[in-house]
CSV table of C-alpha atoms in Angstrom, one decimal:
chain,number,residue,atom,x,y,z
A,13,MET,CA,-0.1,-0.2,0.3
A,14,THR,CA,1.3,3.3,-1.6
A,15,PRO,CA,0.6,5.6,1.6
A,16,ALA,CA,-2.0,8.4,0.5
A,17,ARG,CA,0.3,11.6,-0.6
A,18,GLY,CA,-0.2,14.7,1.8
A,19,THR,CA,-1.5,12.4,4.0
A,20,ARG,CA,-0.9,11.7,7.7
A,21,HIS,CA,-1.6,8.6,9.4
A,22,ALA,CA,-3.6,8.7,13.2
A,23,ALA,CA,-2.0,5.9,15.4
A,24,GLY,CA,-5.7,3.7,14.8
A,25,PRO,CA,-5.6,0.2,16.2
A,26,GLY,CA,-2.6,-2.0,15.6
A,27,PRO,CA,0.6,-1.5,18.0
A,28,TRP,CA,-0.2,1.7,19.4
A,29,ALA,CA,-3.9,1.5,20.1
A,30,GLY,CA,-5.0,2.3,23.5
A,31,GLN,CA,-2.2,4.3,24.7
A,32,ALA,CA,-2.4,7.5,26.2
A,33,GLY,CA,-1.2,10.5,25.1
A,34,PRO,CA,1.1,12.8,25.9
A,35,GLY,CA,-0.7,14.8,28.1
A,36,ALA,CA,-2.2,11.9,30.2
A,37,SER,CA,-2.6,12.3,34.0
A,38,ALA,CA,-1.4,9.2,35.2
A,39,PHE,CA,1.4,7.3,33.6
A,40,ARG,CA,1.9,3.5,33.6
A,41,PRO,CA,4.2,2.0,35.6
A,42,SER,CA,7.5,2.6,34.6
A,43,LEU,CA,10.5,-0.5,33.9
A,44,HIS,CA,13.5,1.9,34.5
A,45,ARG,CA,14.0,5.2,36.1
A,46,ALA,CA,17.3,6.9,36.6
A,47,PRO,CA,18.9,10.9,36.8
A,48,PHE,CA,20.0,12.4,33.1
A,49,GLY,CA,23.0,12.1,32.2
A,50,ILE,CA,25.3,14.9,31.9
A,51,ALA,CA,25.1,14.6,28.1
A,52,ASP,CA,21.3,14.1,27.7
A,53,GLU,CA,21.0,17.2,30.1
A,54,LEU,CA,22.8,19.9,28.5
A,55,SER,CA,21.3,18.6,25.4
A,56,CYS,CA,18.0,19.5,26.8
A,57,TYR,CA,19.5,23.4,27.1
A,58,TYR,CA,20.7,23.3,24.1
A,59,ASP,CA,17.3,22.8,22.0
A,60,ALA,CA,16.0,25.6,21.0
A,61,PRO,CA,13.3,26.8,18.6
A,62,ALA,CA,15.9,28.7,16.6
A,63,GLU,CA,18.1,25.9,17.0
A,64,PRO,CA,16.7,22.0,17.5
A,65,CYS,CA,19.3,19.4,18.8
A,66,ASN,CA,18.2,16.5,16.6
A,67,VAL,CA,20.0,13.8,15.0
A,68,HIS,CA,18.7,13.3,11.1
A,69,VAL,CA,19.4,9.8,9.9
A,70,GLU,CA,17.4,9.0,6.1
A,71,VAL,CA,17.2,6.1,3.8
A,72,ARG,CA,16.3,6.2,0.2
A,73,VAL,CA,14.8,3.0,-0.3
A,74,PRO,CA,13.6,2.0,-4.4
A,75,GLY,CA,10.1,1.4,-4.6
A,76,ASN,CA,7.1,2.1,-2.2
A,77,LEU,CA,6.8,1.4,0.8
A,78,ASP,CA,3.6,0.0,3.3
A,79,SER,CA,3.2,2.8,5.9
A,80,ARG,CA,1.0,-0.2,8.4
A,81,ALA,CA,3.9,-2.6,8.0
A,82,LEU,CA,6.8,0.4,8.8
A,83,ARG,CA,4.2,1.2,11.6
A,84,ASP,CA,4.2,-2.2,12.8
A,85,ALA,CA,8.3,-2.7,12.1
A,86,THR,CA,9.0,0.1,14.3
A,87,ALA,CA,6.6,-1.2,17.4
A,88,ALA,CA,9.0,-4.5,17.1
A,89,ALA,CA,12.2,-2.1,16.7
A,90,LEU,CA,10.9,0.2,20.0
A,91,ALA,CA,10.3,-3.2,22.0
A,92,GLU,CA,13.5,-4.8,21.9
A,93,GLN,CA,15.0,-1.4,22.9
A,94,PRO,CA,13.3,0.1,26.5
A,95,ARG,CA,16.4,2.8,26.1
A,96,ALA,CA,14.7,4.0,23.0
A,97,LEU,CA,11.3,4.2,24.5
A,98,VAL,CA,11.8,7.0,27.4
A,99,ARG,CA,10.5,9.8,28.2
A,100,ARG,CA,11.0,12.6,31.1
A,101,ALA,CA,9.8,11.7,33.9
A,102,PRO,CA,7.5,14.3,35.4
A,103,GLY,CA,8.5,16.5,38.6
A,104,ALA,CA,8.5,19.7,40.2
A,105,TRP,CA,10.3,22.4,38.4
A,106,TRP,CA,12.8,22.4,40.3
A,107,ARG,CA,13.7,19.1,40.6
A,108,ARG,CA,16.7,17.8,38.1
A,109,TYR,CA,15.8,15.7,34.8
A,110,ALA,CA,14.9,12.3,35.4
A,111,TRP,CA,14.5,9.5,32.3
A,112,GLU,CA,12.1,7.1,33.0
A,113,VAL,CA,11.3,3.8,30.3
A,114,PRO,CA,6.9,3.3,30.5
A,115,GLY,CA,5.9,-0.4,29.5
A,116,GLN,CA,4.6,0.7,26.2
A,117,PRO,CA,4.6,4.1,23.9
A,118,ASP,CA,2.5,7.1,24.1
A,119,CYS,CA,2.1,7.9,20.8
A,120,ASP,CA,2.6,7.0,17.5
A,121,PRO,CA,5.8,7.8,16.4
A,122,VAL,CA,5.1,7.4,12.5
A,123,THR,CA,3.5,9.9,10.2
A,124,THR,CA,3.7,10.2,6.4
A,125,ALA,CA,4.3,12.8,3.7
A,126,ALA,CA,4.9,13.0,-0.3
A,127,TRP,CA,6.9,14.9,-2.2
A,128,ALA,CA,7.3,14.9,-6.1
A,129,GLY,CA,10.9,16.7,-6.6
A,130,GLU,CA,14.0,17.5,-5.0
A,131,ASP,CA,12.5,20.5,-3.6
A,132,GLU,CA,9.2,19.8,-2.7
A,133,LEU,CA,11.5,17.0,-0.3
A,134,ALA,CA,14.0,19.6,0.6
A,135,ARG,CA,10.9,21.1,2.0
A,136,VAL,CA,9.7,18.2,3.5
A,137,ARG,CA,13.2,16.9,4.9
A,138,ALA,CA,13.6,21.2,6.4
A,139,ARG,CA,9.8,20.8,8.2
A,140,PHE,CA,10.1,17.6,9.7
A,141,LEU,CA,13.2,18.5,11.0
A,142,SER,CA,12.5,22.2,12.1
A,143,THR,CA,12.3,20.8,15.6
A,144,ALA,CA,13.1,17.7,17.9
A,145,PRO,CA,10.9,15.6,19.7
A,146,SER,CA,9.1,16.0,22.6
A,147,LEU,CA,10.8,14.8,26.3
A,148,ARG,CA,7.7,14.4,27.4
A,149,SER,CA,5.8,11.6,25.8
A,150,SER,CA,7.8,8.0,24.5
A,151,PRO,CA,9.4,7.7,21.9
A,152,PRO,CA,11.3,11.0,21.9
A,153,LEU,CA,11.8,9.8,18.1
A,154,ARG,CA,9.5,10.9,14.9
A,155,ILE,CA,9.6,8.3,11.5
A,156,LEU,CA,8.8,10.3,8.2
A,157,LEU,CA,8.2,7.9,5.4
A,158,ALA,CA,8.3,10.3,2.3
A,159,ALA,CA,6.8,8.8,-0.5
A,160,GLY,CA,8.6,9.8,-3.7
A,161,PRO,CA,7.6,9.0,-7.4
A,162,GLY,CA,9.6,5.6,-7.8
A,163,GLU,CA,11.3,6.0,-4.5
A,164,ASP,CA,10.6,6.3,-0.7
A,165,ARG,CA,12.7,8.0,2.4
A,166,VAL,CA,12.4,7.1,5.4
A,167,ILE,CA,14.0,9.8,8.0
A,168,LEU,CA,14.5,9.7,11.6
A,169,ASN,CA,14.0,12.2,13.7
A,170,ALA,CA,15.5,11.7,17.2
A,171,HIS,CA,16.2,14.0,20.7
A,172,HIS,CA,19.7,14.6,21.2
A,173,ALA,CA,19.1,14.1,24.5
A,174,ALA,CA,17.7,10.7,23.9
A,175,LEU,CA,19.8,9.6,20.9
A,176,ASP,CA,23.1,10.2,19.5
A,177,GLY,CA,23.7,9.3,16.4
A,178,LEU,CA,25.2,5.5,16.5
A,179,SER,CA,21.6,4.6,18.6
A,180,SER,CA,19.7,6.1,16.0
A,181,LEU,CA,21.4,4.6,13.1
A,182,GLU,CA,20.8,1.5,14.9
A,183,LEU,CA,17.5,1.7,15.7
A,184,LEU,CA,16.5,2.7,12.1
A,185,ARG,CA,18.6,-0.5,11.0
A,186,SER,CA,16.1,-2.4,13.4
A,187,ILE,CA,13.1,-1.3,12.0
A,188,ALA,CA,14.2,-2.2,8.7
A,189,GLY,CA,15.3,-6.1,10.1
A,190,HIS,CA,11.5,-6.3,11.6
A,191,TYR,CA,10.2,-4.6,8.4
A,192,PRO,CA,7.7,-7.8,6.8
A,193,GLY,CA,9.7,-10.6,4.5
A,194,GLY,CA,13.2,-8.7,5.2
A,195,ALA,CA,16.2,-10.2,7.7
A,196,ALA,CA,18.2,-8.4,10.3
A,197,ALA,CA,20.5,-5.6,9.1
A,198,GLU,CA,23.8,-6.8,8.3
A,199,PRO,CA,26.7,-5.9,11.0
A,200,PRO,CA,29.0,-3.0,10.1
A,201,ALA,CA,31.7,-4.0,7.6
A,202,GLY,CA,33.7,-2.2,9.6
A,203,PRO,CA,35.0,-0.9,12.8
A,204,VAL,CA,32.4,1.2,15.0
A,205,ALA,CA,33.2,4.8,13.8
A,206,PRO,CA,33.1,7.9,16.2
A,207,ASP,CA,29.4,9.2,16.4
A,208,ALA,CA,28.7,13.0,15.2
A,209,ALA,CA,25.5,13.6,16.7
A,210,PRO,CA,26.4,12.8,20.4
A,211,GLN,CA,28.1,15.1,21.6
A,212,VAL,CA,27.3,18.3,19.7
A,213,PRO,CA,25.3,19.5,22.0
A,214,ALA,CA,27.1,18.1,24.9
A,215,ALA,CA,29.9,20.8,25.4
A,216,PRO,CA,29.0,23.9,26.3
A,217,PRO,CA,29.7,25.9,24.2
A,218,PRO,CA,30.5,23.4,21.2
A,219,GLY,CA,34.9,23.2,22.0
A,220,VAL,CA,35.1,24.8,25.2
A,221,GLY,CA,36.2,20.8,26.3
A,222,ARG,CA,39.0,19.7,27.3
A,223,GLY,CA,42.0,21.6,26.9
A,224,ALA,CA,40.1,24.4,25.6
A,225,ALA,CA,42.8,26.7,28.0
A,226,GLU,CA,45.7,25.2,25.7
A,227,ARG,CA,44.2,25.8,22.7
A,228,ALA,CA,43.2,29.3,23.7
A,229,GLN,CA,46.3,30.0,24.1
A,230,GLN,CA,47.2,28.9,20.3
A,231,GLY,CA,45.0,31.5,19.1
A,232,ARG,CA,41.0,31.8,18.4
A,233,ALA,CA,39.5,29.6,16.8
A,234,ALA,CA,38.6,30.5,13.4
A,235,ARG,CA,34.6,31.3,12.0
A,236,ILE,CA,33.2,30.3,8.8
A,237,ALA,CA,32.0,33.8,6.5
A,238,ALA,CA,29.2,34.1,7.2
A,239,ASP,CA,27.4,34.3,3.3
A,240,ARG,CA,23.6,35.0,3.8
A,241,GLU,CA,20.4,36.6,0.9
A,242,PRO,CA,20.6,40.5,1.1
A,243,GLY,CA,18.6,41.6,4.3
A,244,ARG,CA,18.2,38.8,5.9
A,245,ALA,CA,18.4,39.0,9.8
A,246,ALA,CA,21.6,37.2,11.2
A,247,GLY,CA,19.3,35.0,13.8
A,248,LEU,CA,17.6,33.9,10.4
A,249,PRO,CA,16.3,30.3,12.5
A,250,GLY,CA,16.2,26.6,11.7
A,251,TYR,CA,18.7,24.1,9.5
A,252,GLY,CA,19.5,24.0,5.8
A,253,PHE,CA,20.5,20.3,4.0
A,254,VAL,CA,22.7,19.5,1.5
A,255,LEU,CA,22.8,16.0,0.7
A,256,LEU,CA,25.3,15.1,-1.7
A,257,PRO,CA,25.2,12.0,-3.9
A,258,GLY,CA,27.2,8.6,-2.8
A,259,ARG,CA,30.7,8.8,-4.2
A,260,PRO,CA,33.8,5.9,-4.4
A,261,VAL,CA,34.9,5.1,-1.0
A,262,PRO,CA,38.9,6.3,-1.0
A,263,ALA,CA,41.4,2.8,-1.0
A,264,GLY,CA,44.9,2.1,1.0
A,265,ARG,CA,46.4,4.1,2.3
A,266,HIS,CA,47.0,8.3,1.9
A,267,PRO,CA,50.8,9.5,1.6
A,268,GLY,CA,50.1,11.5,5.0
A,269,GLY,CA,49.1,8.2,7.0
A,270,GLY,CA,45.5,9.7,7.1
A,271,THR,CA,42.2,7.4,7.6
A,272,VAL,CA,39.0,7.9,5.7
A,273,ASN,CA,37.6,9.9,8.8
A,274,ASP,CA,41.3,12.3,8.7
A,275,VAL,CA,40.9,12.9,5.5
A,276,LEU,CA,37.3,14.2,5.7
A,277,ILE,CA,38.6,16.3,9.0
A,278,ALA,CA,41.5,18.1,6.6
A,279,ALA,CA,39.3,18.4,3.0
A,280,LEU,CA,36.5,20.3,5.4
A,281,VAL,CA,39.5,22.6,7.1
A,282,LEU,CA,40.7,23.1,3.6
A,283,ALA,CA,37.1,23.6,2.3
A,284,ILE,CA,37.2,26.3,5.4
A,285,ALA,CA,40.6,28.1,4.7
A,286,ARG,CA,39.4,28.5,0.6
A,287,TRP,CA,35.8,30.0,1.6
A,288,ASN,CA,36.9,32.2,4.0
A,289,SER,CA,40.0,33.5,2.0
A,290,ALA,CA,36.8,33.8,-1.3
A,291,HIS,CA,35.1,36.4,1.4
A,292,GLY,CA,38.3,38.1,2.7
A,293,ARG,CA,38.6,36.8,6.0
A,294,PRO,CA,41.7,34.9,7.4
A,295,ALA,CA,41.3,32.0,8.4
A,296,GLY,CA,44.0,31.4,11.5
A,297,LEU,CA,43.6,28.4,13.3
A,298,ILE,CA,40.7,26.6,12.7
A,299,ARG,CA,39.2,23.9,15.2
A,300,ILE,CA,37.1,20.7,13.8
A,301,THR,CA,35.4,18.6,16.6
A,302,MET,CA,35.2,14.9,16.4
A,303,PRO,CA,33.1,12.6,18.2
A,304,VAL,CA,34.4,9.9,19.7
A,305,ASN,CA,31.8,6.2,20.7
A,306,ALA,CA,32.0,5.8,24.6
A,307,ARG,CA,30.4,2.9,24.8
A,308,PRO,CA,32.0,0.1,26.7
A,309,GLN,CA,33.5,-3.1,24.3
A,310,GLY,CA,30.6,-5.4,23.4
A,311,GLN,CA,27.9,-2.1,23.8
A,312,ALA,CA,28.8,-0.4,19.9
A,313,GLY,CA,25.0,0.0,19.4
A,314,ALA,CA,23.5,0.5,22.5
A,315,ALA,CA,21.2,3.4,22.7
A,316,GLY,CA,21.8,6.2,24.5
A,317,ASN,CA,23.6,9.9,24.0
A,318,LEU,CA,27.2,7.4,24.5
A,319,SER,CA,29.9,9.5,23.0
A,320,ARG,CA,32.4,12.2,23.8
A,321,LEU,CA,34.0,14.9,22.0
A,322,THR,CA,37.5,15.4,20.8
A,323,THR,CA,39.6,18.5,18.7
A,324,VAL,CA,41.3,18.8,15.9
A,325,SER,CA,42.9,22.4,15.7
A,326,VAL,CA,45.0,22.1,12.3
A,327,PRO,CA,46.3,25.9,11.3
A,328,ALA,CA,45.2,27.2,7.8
A,329,PRO,CA,47.1,25.4,5.6
A,330,SER,CA,49.2,27.5,2.7
A,331,GLY,CA,51.2,26.1,-0.5
A,332,GLY,CA,50.1,22.6,-1.5
A,333,ASP,CA,51.5,20.4,0.5
A,334,LEU,CA,47.9,18.3,1.4
A,335,ALA,CA,49.6,15.4,2.2
A,336,GLY,CA,51.4,17.0,5.5
A,337,LEU,CA,47.5,18.5,6.2
A,338,VAL,CA,46.1,14.8,6.5
A,339,ALA,CA,49.4,13.8,8.3
A,340,ASP,CA,48.8,16.9,11.1
A,341,VAL,CA,45.2,15.8,11.3
A,342,ALA,CA,46.4,12.1,11.9
A,343,ALA,CA,48.3,12.9,14.4
A,344,GLN,CA,46.1,14.2,16.7
A,345,THR,CA,43.0,12.0,15.6
A,346,ARG,CA,45.1,8.9,17.0
A,347,PRO,CA,45.6,9.4,20.4
A,348,ALA,CA,42.1,10.9,20.9
A,349,LYS,CA,40.5,7.6,19.9
A,350,GLN,CA,42.9,5.3,21.9
A,351,GLN,CA,42.8,7.6,25.2
A,352,ALA,CA,39.9,7.5,27.5
A,353,GLY,CA,38.2,10.4,28.8
A,354,PRO,CA,35.6,11.9,30.3
A,355,GLN,CA,32.0,12.7,28.3
A,356,VAL,CA,32.3,16.7,29.0
A,357,ASP,CA,34.7,19.3,29.9
A,358,PRO,CA,34.9,20.7,33.1
A,359,ALA,CA,32.6,23.3,32.9
A,360,SER,CA,29.9,21.4,31.6
A,361,ARG,CA,30.3,18.9,34.2
A,362,ALA,CA,30.3,21.4,37.0
A,363,LEU,CA,27.3,23.0,35.6
A,364,ALA,CA,25.1,19.7,35.5
A,365,ALA,CA,25.7,19.4,38.6
A,366,ALA,CA,24.8,22.6,40.4
A,367,TRP,CA,21.7,21.7,42.7
A,368,TRP,CA,20.1,24.7,40.4
A,369,PRO,CA,16.7,24.7,38.7
A,370,PRO,CA,16.9,23.4,35.4
A,371,ALA,CA,15.7,26.6,33.8
A,372,VAL,CA,18.4,28.6,35.7
A,373,LYS,CA,21.2,26.0,34.5
A,374,ARG,CA,19.5,26.2,30.9
A,375,GLY,CA,19.4,30.1,30.7
A,376,VAL,CA,23.3,29.9,32.3
A,377,LEU,CA,24.3,27.9,29.4
A,378,ARG,CA,22.8,30.2,26.4
A,379,LEU,CA,23.8,32.6,28.1
A,380,ALA,CA,27.7,31.3,27.6
A,381,LEU,CA,27.3,30.1,24.3
A,382,ARG,CA,26.1,33.7,23.0
A,383,THR,CA,29.1,35.6,24.9
A,384,ALA,CA,32.1,33.0,24.8
A,385,GLY,CA,31.0,31.0,21.9
A,386,PRO,CA,32.9,33.1,19.6
A,387,LEU,CA,35.5,32.7,21.4
A,388,LEU,CA,35.9,29.4,22.7
A,389,CYS,CA,34.0,27.5,20.3
A,390,ASP,CA,35.3,25.0,17.6
A,391,THR,CA,35.1,26.1,14.2
A,392,SER,CA,33.4,22.7,12.4
A,393,LEU,CA,32.4,19.4,13.1
A,394,VAL,CA,32.6,16.1,11.8
A,395,SER,CA,31.0,13.0,12.2
A,396,ASN,CA,31.8,9.9,10.9
A,397,LEU,CA,29.6,6.6,11.6
A,398,GLY,CA,31.8,4.7,9.0
A,399,VAL,CA,30.7,1.4,7.6
A,400,VAL,CA,26.4,0.4,7.4
A,401,GLY,CA,25.5,-2.5,5.7
A,402,PRO,CA,22.6,-1.8,3.6
A,403,PRO,CA,19.2,-1.7,5.5
A,404,ARG,CA,16.6,-4.0,4.1
A,405,PHE,CA,13.2,-3.5,4.2
A,406,GLY,CA,11.7,-6.5,3.2
A,407,ALA,CA,12.6,-6.9,-0.2
A,408,ALA,CA,14.0,-3.5,-1.0
A,409,THR,CA,17.5,-2.9,0.0
A,410,ALA,CA,18.2,0.4,1.0
A,411,THR,CA,20.4,2.3,-1.8
A,412,ASP,CA,21.5,5.8,-0.3
A,413,MET,CA,21.7,6.8,3.2
A,414,TRP,CA,22.7,9.8,5.0
A,415,PHE,CA,23.2,11.4,8.2
A,416,SER,CA,23.8,15.0,10.3
A,417,THR,CA,23.4,16.4,13.1
A,418,SER,CA,23.3,19.8,15.2
A,419,ALA,CA,25.2,22.9,14.9
A,420,HIS,CA,25.2,25.5,17.1
A,421,MET,CA,25.7,28.7,16.1
A,422,PRO,CA,28.4,30.6,16.2
A,423,ARG,CA,29.6,27.1,14.7
A,424,GLY,CA,27.0,27.0,12.3
A,425,LEU,CA,27.9,23.7,10.1
A,426,SER,CA,28.3,20.2,10.8
A,427,VAL,CA,29.5,17.1,8.1
A,428,GLY,CA,28.0,14.2,8.7
A,429,ALA,CA,29.6,10.9,6.9
A,430,VAL,CA,29.0,7.4,6.8
A,431,THR,CA,29.3,4.8,4.3
A,432,VAL,CA,26.7,2.5,2.8
A,433,GLY,CA,27.2,-0.5,-0.6
A,434,GLY,CA,31.1,0.9,-0.7
A,435,ARG,CA,30.2,4.2,-1.5
A,436,LEU,CA,30.7,7.6,1.3
A,437,HIS,CA,27.8,9.4,1.3
A,438,LEU,CA,27.8,13.6,2.6
A,439,CYS,CA,25.2,15.3,5.1
A,440,LEU,CA,26.1,19.1,5.1
A,441,ARG,CA,23.9,20.8,8.3
A,442,TYR,CA,24.1,24.4,8.2
A,443,ARG,CA,22.3,27.1,10.2
A,444,ARG,CA,20.5,29.5,7.7
A,445,ALA,CA,22.0,32.7,10.2
A,446,LEU,CA,25.1,31.3,8.5
A,447,PHE,CA,24.5,30.4,5.2
A,448,SER,CA,22.2,31.0,2.2
A,449,GLU,CA,20.8,27.4,0.2
A,450,PRO,CA,22.8,28.6,-2.3
A,451,SER,CA,25.5,29.7,-0.4
A,452,ALA,CA,25.5,26.5,1.1
A,453,ALA,CA,25.4,24.3,-2.5
A,454,ARG,CA,28.8,26.6,-3.6
A,455,PHE,CA,30.2,26.0,0.0
A,456,ALA,CA,29.2,21.9,-0.3
A,457,GLY,CA,30.9,21.7,-3.7
A,458,LEU,CA,33.8,23.7,-2.2
A,459,TYR,CA,33.8,20.4,-0.4
A,460,ALA,CA,33.7,18.2,-2.6
A,461,THR,CA,36.4,19.9,-4.6
A,462,ALA,CA,38.5,19.8,-1.7
A,463,LEU,CA,38.2,15.8,-0.7
A,464,GLY,CA,38.6,15.5,-4.5
A,465,ASN,CA,42.3,17.0,-4.0
A,466,LEU,CA,42.9,15.1,-0.8
A,467,THR,CA,43.0,12.0,-2.4
A,468,SER,CA,43.5,12.2,-6.1
A,469,GLN,CA,47.2,12.2,-4.3
A,470,GLY,CA,46.4,8.8,-3.1
A,471,GLY,CA,44.0,6.6,-1.2
A,472,ALA,CA,43.1,6.9,2.4
A,473,GLY,CA,42.9,3.6,4.9
A,474,ASP,CA,39.8,2.2,6.7
A,475,ARG,CA,39.1,4.7,9.9
């Protein structure tokens, strides 16, 4: 059954029937109750109408999926992952936030929409991702089945406080595995990569983490030159998305000794330097946030917000020593992946531990972001989910996948990467306060060119 175009399906009978709505006065007995983690709490404070704190995973599926079957598959996947069912427990306004896992979801997370062309699909995507799902009801995520001509898009929107990029990916793969006639998605073909979504909101502001004082001594991080439509306010709300078509994954080793992840970071450094130069702004020191998966061994796909942030600091490249640029990045990423550390920086931990009402802590964080952010925030972020087996929805195998995470100002830009079917898929998420749509497309082209410049000198290792 093809979803009716332009319609949204109500819950109806089936797995979601008889469940209390988000405003129900009495909650069912919880299976588990626990205080928010530090990253969870900070993610709530970062969430704002102009900058939703959410994670986006999207797959392209040939043909048309059955909306009822997708709804049933979603119910089955959530039943297997109680951590993905969490909601914020009710409590007095001054109390610290806590999670609870209800016996069953409060609402149907699956909706449908239709699109006839890429422009309409872009509007559907932006509208769907314009807010983070509420934490007051379970589950803290939404699934959109966007039906198009000859293909469907399945788009997941998860609140970052509850799920990071890696756990969102695993949940979507589980949904595909439960789709009728399908089989569980293949395990990743390579080592699990650091997850981008996680700590974008975990460190206040992004990049003010461990080593911030040392980095400050090296110089102020460069800001990406804004390029908006004339007359548009700097505070223009919302995100835009540029999904680049899949490209071959670099094979072998790069002369700079870097992995694919290192090349992705180096290419962003190069693109920012070239972009700023074209806009008459010196690049200076470019700092790229790199999330690292902090899950314990054996829990690679565990649900939650479970990554830590690290930072790669590189002076704007001069000359044509691209191999040297990759080598500089690789020299920093190798120990960052191997050395354990706290999930967030000391200032973040202190703020989360303070016995102030959540509203006060949110105000403090937002104030710090506005005042100290331009001085201390990293320049941008690259998050690579690594190699993923293509999800299979029954007889239909997903041909493409994209992923992105929040990009709060003053950073304003994040790059999400995932490799599916031997092809690298990239999504640039940008704040409309930083780029207009044409500007974002030009920057994406500059980034693709930088990747080509780096990989033309040789391949890049796995991760």
